[in-house]
Phi, psi and omega in degrees: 000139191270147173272295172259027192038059179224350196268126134326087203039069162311299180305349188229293227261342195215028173313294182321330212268340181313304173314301200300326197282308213274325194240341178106162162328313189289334178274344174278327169268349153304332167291302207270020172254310174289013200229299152302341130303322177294312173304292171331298181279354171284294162308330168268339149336328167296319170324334146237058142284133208274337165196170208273320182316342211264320203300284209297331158311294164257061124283335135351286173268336143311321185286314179321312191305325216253323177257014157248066186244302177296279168354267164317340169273303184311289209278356148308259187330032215341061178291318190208154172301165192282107188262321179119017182255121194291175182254142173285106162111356196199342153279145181303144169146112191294329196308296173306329194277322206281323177289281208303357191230001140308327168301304155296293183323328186270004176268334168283328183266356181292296185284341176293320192266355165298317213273350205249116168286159197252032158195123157303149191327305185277022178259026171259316223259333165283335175312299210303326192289322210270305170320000000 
């Protein structure tokens, strides 16, 4: 809901300015806290990836989330003009929920399968015994 009528495409484009209105200083910086956690904890996470496809992948998908996250706050504040990028996780819009959270999934399933050796040690020495 606009308050003063003035926000342009309030509901997709101009969400963050909404939060601030409606919820205050403290939900704005929980959003732009949470948007630097997600960037902060995605790098170091990239940091063990096992090939460069994994490493490019998710750097990938993290750096997409976050600027245009960065984007969308700037051109909220009128840092830079308005493109027209929804904000992730919170602007209307199924198109944009459906990415991001393919997006998240592949950074959850990225980090489940890193941290997991794909053989156990003596499952070399049984092959060789079983051959």
């Amino acid at each position: 809901r606009q308050q003063l009528s003035f926000l342009p495409e309030a509901h997709t484009d101009m969400i963050f300015a909404v939060v601030g209105e409606e919820l205050g200083l403290w939900f704005m910086l929980g959003v732009v806290a949470l948007f630097t956690t997600i960037l902060v904890a995605g790098l170091i996470h990239v940091r063990r990836a096992p090939n460069l496809f994994q490493f490019l992948l998710v750097t990938g998908v993290v750096m997409f989330m976050c600027v245009q996250a960065m984007i969308n706050l700037l051109s909220v504040t009128g840092l830079v003009p308005p493109k027209g990028m929804s904000l992730p996780f919170i602007s209307y819009g199924n198109s944009n929920m459906l990415l991001m959270g393919c997006m998240l999934g592949i950074l959850l399933n990225t980090q489940r399968t890193w941290g997991r050796v794909a053989l156990p040690r003596d499952a070399g020495m049984m092959r060789e015994v079983l051959a």
